[in-house]
Coordinates of C-alpha atoms in Angstrom, one line a residue:
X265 CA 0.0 0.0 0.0
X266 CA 1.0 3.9 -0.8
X267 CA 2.4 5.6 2.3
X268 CA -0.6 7.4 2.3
X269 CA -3.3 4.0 2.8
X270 CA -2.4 1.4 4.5
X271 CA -4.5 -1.2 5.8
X272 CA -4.3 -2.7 9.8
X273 CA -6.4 -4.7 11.3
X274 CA -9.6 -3.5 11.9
X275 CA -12.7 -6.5 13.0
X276 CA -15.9 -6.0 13.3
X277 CA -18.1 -6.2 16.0
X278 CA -21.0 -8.6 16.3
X279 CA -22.9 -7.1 14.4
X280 CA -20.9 -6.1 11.7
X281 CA -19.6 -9.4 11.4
X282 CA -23.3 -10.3 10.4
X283 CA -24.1 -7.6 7.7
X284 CA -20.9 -8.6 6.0
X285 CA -21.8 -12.2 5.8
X286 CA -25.8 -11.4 4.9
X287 CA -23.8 -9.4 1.7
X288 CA -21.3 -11.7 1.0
X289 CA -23.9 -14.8 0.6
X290 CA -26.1 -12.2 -1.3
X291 CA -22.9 -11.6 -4.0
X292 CA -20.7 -14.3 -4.5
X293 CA -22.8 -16.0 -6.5
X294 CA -22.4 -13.6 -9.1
X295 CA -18.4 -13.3 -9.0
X296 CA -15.7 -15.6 -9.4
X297 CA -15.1 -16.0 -5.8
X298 CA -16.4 -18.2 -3.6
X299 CA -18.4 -17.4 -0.9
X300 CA -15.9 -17.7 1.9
X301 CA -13.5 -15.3 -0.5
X302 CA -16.3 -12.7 -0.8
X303 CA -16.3 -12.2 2.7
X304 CA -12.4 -11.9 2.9
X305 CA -12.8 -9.5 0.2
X306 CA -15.3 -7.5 1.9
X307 CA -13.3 -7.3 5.0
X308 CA -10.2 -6.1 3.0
X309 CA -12.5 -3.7 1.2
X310 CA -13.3 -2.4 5.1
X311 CA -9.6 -2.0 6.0
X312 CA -8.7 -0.2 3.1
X313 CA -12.2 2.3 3.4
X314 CA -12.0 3.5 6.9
X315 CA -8.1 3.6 7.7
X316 CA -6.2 6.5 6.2
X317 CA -2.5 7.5 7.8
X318 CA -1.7 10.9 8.9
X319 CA 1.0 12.7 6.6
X320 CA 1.9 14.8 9.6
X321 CA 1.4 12.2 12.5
X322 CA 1.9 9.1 10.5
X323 CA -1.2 7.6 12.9
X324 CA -3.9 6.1 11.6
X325 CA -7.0 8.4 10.9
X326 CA -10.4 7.1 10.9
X327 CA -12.7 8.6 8.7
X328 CA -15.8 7.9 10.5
X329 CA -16.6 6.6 14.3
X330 CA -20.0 5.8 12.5
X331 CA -20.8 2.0 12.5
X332 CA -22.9 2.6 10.0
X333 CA -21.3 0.1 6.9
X334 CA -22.7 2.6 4.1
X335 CA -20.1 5.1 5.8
X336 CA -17.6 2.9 4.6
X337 CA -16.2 3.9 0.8
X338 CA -13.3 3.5 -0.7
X339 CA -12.2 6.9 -2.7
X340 CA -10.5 7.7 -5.9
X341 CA -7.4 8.4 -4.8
X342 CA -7.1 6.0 -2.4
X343 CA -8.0 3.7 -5.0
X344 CA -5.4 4.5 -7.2
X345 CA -3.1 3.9 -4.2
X346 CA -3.7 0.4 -4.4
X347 CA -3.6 0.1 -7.9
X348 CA -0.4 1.8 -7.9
X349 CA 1.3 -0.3 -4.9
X350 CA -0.7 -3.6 -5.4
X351 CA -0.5 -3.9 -9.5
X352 CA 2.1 -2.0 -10.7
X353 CA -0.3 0.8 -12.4
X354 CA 1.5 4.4 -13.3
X355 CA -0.9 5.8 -16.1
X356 CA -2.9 8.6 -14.3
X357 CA -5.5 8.9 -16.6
X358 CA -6.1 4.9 -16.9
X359 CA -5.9 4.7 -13.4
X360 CA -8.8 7.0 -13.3
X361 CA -10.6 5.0 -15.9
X362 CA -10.6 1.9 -13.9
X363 CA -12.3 3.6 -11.1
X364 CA -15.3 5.2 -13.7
X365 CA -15.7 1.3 -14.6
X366 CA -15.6 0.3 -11.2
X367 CA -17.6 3.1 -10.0
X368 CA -21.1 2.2 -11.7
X369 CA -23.1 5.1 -10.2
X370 CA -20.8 7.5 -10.8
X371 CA -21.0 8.8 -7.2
X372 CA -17.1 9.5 -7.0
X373 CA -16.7 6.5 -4.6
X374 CA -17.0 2.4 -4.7
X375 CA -19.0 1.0 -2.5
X376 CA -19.1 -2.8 -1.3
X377 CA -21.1 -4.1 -4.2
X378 CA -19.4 -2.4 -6.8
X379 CA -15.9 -3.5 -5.0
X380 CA -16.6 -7.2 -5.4
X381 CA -18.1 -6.8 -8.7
X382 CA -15.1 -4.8 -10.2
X383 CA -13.1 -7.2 -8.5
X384 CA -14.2 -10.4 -10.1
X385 CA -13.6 -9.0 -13.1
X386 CA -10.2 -7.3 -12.7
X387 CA -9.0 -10.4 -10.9
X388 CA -10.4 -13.3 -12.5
X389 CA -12.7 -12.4 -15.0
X390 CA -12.9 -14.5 -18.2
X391 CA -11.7 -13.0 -21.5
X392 CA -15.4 -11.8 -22.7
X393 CA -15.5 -9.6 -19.3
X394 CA -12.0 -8.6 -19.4
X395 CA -13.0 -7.5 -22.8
X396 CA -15.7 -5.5 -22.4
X397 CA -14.1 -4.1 -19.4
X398 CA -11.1 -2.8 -21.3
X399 CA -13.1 -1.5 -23.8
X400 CA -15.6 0.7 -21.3
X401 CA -12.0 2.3 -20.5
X402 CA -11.2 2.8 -23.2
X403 CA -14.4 4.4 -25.0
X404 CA -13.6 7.8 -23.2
X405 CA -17.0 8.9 -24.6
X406 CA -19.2 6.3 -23.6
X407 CA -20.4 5.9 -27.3
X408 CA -19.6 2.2 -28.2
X409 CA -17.1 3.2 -30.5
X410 CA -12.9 4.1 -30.3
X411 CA -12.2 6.7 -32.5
X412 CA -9.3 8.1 -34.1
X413 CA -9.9 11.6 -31.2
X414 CA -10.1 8.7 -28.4
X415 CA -7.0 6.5 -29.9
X416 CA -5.1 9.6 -30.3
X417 CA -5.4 11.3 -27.0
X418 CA -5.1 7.9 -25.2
X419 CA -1.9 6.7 -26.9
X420 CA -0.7 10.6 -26.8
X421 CA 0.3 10.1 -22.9
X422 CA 1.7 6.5 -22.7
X423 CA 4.7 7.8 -25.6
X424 CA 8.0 9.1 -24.4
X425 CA 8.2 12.2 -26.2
X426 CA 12.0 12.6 -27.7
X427 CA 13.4 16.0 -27.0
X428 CA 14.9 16.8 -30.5
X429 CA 11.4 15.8 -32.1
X430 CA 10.0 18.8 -34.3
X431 CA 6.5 17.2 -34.4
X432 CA 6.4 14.8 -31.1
X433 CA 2.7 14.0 -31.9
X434 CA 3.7 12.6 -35.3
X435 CA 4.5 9.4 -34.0
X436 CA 1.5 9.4 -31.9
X437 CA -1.0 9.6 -35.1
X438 CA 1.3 6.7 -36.8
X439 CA 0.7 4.7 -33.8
X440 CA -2.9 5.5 -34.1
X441 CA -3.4 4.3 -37.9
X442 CA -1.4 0.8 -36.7
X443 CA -3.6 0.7 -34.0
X444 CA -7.2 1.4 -35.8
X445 CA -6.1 -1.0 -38.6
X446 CA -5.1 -3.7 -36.1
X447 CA -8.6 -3.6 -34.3
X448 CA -11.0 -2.2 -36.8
X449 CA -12.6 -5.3 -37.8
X450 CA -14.9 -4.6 -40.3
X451 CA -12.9 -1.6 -41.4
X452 CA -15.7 1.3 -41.2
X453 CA -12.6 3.6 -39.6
X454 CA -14.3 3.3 -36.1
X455 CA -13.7 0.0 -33.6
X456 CA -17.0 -1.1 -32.0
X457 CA -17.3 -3.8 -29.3
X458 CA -18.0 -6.5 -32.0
X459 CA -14.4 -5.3 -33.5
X460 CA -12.8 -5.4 -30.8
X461 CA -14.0 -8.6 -29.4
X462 CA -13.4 -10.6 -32.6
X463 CA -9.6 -8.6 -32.6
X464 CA -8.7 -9.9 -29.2
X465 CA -10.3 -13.2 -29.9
X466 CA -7.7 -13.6 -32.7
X467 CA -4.8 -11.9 -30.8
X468 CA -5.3 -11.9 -27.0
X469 CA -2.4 -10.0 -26.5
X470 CA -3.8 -6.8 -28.0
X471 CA -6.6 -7.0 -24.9
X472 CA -4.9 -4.2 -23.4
X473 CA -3.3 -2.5 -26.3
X474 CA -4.2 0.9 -25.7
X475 CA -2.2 0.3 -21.9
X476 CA -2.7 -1.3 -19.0
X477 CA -5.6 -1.7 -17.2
X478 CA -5.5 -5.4 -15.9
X479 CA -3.1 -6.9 -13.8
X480 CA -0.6 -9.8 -14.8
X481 CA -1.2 -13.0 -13.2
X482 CA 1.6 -13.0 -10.9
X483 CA 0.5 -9.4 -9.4
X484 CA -3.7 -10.7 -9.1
X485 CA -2.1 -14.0 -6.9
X486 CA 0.3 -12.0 -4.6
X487 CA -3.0 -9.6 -3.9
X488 CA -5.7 -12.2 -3.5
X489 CA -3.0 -14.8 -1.0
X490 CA -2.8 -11.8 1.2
X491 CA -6.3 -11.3 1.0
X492 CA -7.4 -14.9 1.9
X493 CA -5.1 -15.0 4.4
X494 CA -6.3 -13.4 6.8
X495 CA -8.9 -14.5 9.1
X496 CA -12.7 -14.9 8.3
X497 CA -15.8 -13.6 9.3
X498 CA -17.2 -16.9 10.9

């Protein structure tokens, strides 16, 4: 975790311990976890909600003293904390597009439900949802479609710009003709989920070829062994 979120130990009460297992039997279903995970996942999502560390005191800062679980939401930044520390992440603006997937009602926080949901999918989703997950960050319009404008300005900050280039975003629209040909299917100039789906079907390795927004294999395992390491609910 960032020096600025950590997670400690943080068990709920009676009660608590209750509502977390009522929501974990009511999700796991519906995920790839099962439903002993779900609940480790819901505790972890609790850790990482309510504990903050001081910049100043470097003491751990609670948000809230309420018990009240709807109190509990994880934020952007601290989101992109773990994403950073966790997977490996460094692209700002991608970063932020994982949380607008994540984030379904577009309140500017997850909360428990959309945690284990975006979870399933970033973790161990199968290649039809990693697919349309990639492409929901990547359709920067919401539109169903990549266009050049979205290519462009996507591709545009993962290049290291050369100093001595005269035109640095020359090599950025090259990139973005290789990449529209490579995943524009039915070549109408515009890549639609159908384009991209049969593209990645083909070629799995261009899932993520506009930049990363998955972990590798290696990073999901490290993060889910801590995770189910730790003690359960019951």
């Amino acid at each position: 975790m960032a020096d600025e979120a950590i997670s400690i130990p943080n068990r709920p009460n009676a009660v608590e311990r209750k509502t977390l297992i009522k929501l974990a039997n009511s999700l796991y279903k519906s995920t790839h976890f099962t439903r002993e995970e779900t609940e480790k996942l819901l505790l972890t999502y609790r850790n990482l909600a309510t504990v903050r560390l001081d910049k100043q005191k470097k003491t751990p800062n609670r948000l809230s003293g309420s018990k009240d679980e709807s109190s509990y939401l994880i934020d952007r930044s601290h989101f992109r904390d773990l994403l950073h520390k966790s997977f490996g992440m460094t692209d700002d603006f991608l970063m932020d597009r994982v949380f607008k997937v994540f984030d379904e009602d577009s309140d500017s926080h997850l909360d428990q439900k959309e945690w284990i949901k975006g979870m399933s999918v970033f973790l161990r989703g199968n290649l039809e949802e990693k697919t349309k997950y990639c492409f929901r960050i990547y359709d920067l319009n919401d539109d169903g479609y990549l266009l050049r404008d979205e290519l462009f300005y996507i591709l545009k900050n993962s290049m290291i710009k050369q100093p001595t280039e005269e035109d640095p975003d020359e090599g950025t629209r090259d990139l973005v003709e290789i990449t529209l040909k490579k995943l524009d299917a039915d070549g109408d100039l515009r890549v639609s989920l159908d384009d991209y789906r049969t593209t990645v079907q083909k070629v799995p390795l261009l899932l993520e070829a506009l930049g990363q927004c998955l972990p590798d294999k290696k990073q999901a395992t490290v993060f889910l062994d801590d995770v189910f390491s730790q003690e359960g609910l019951r």
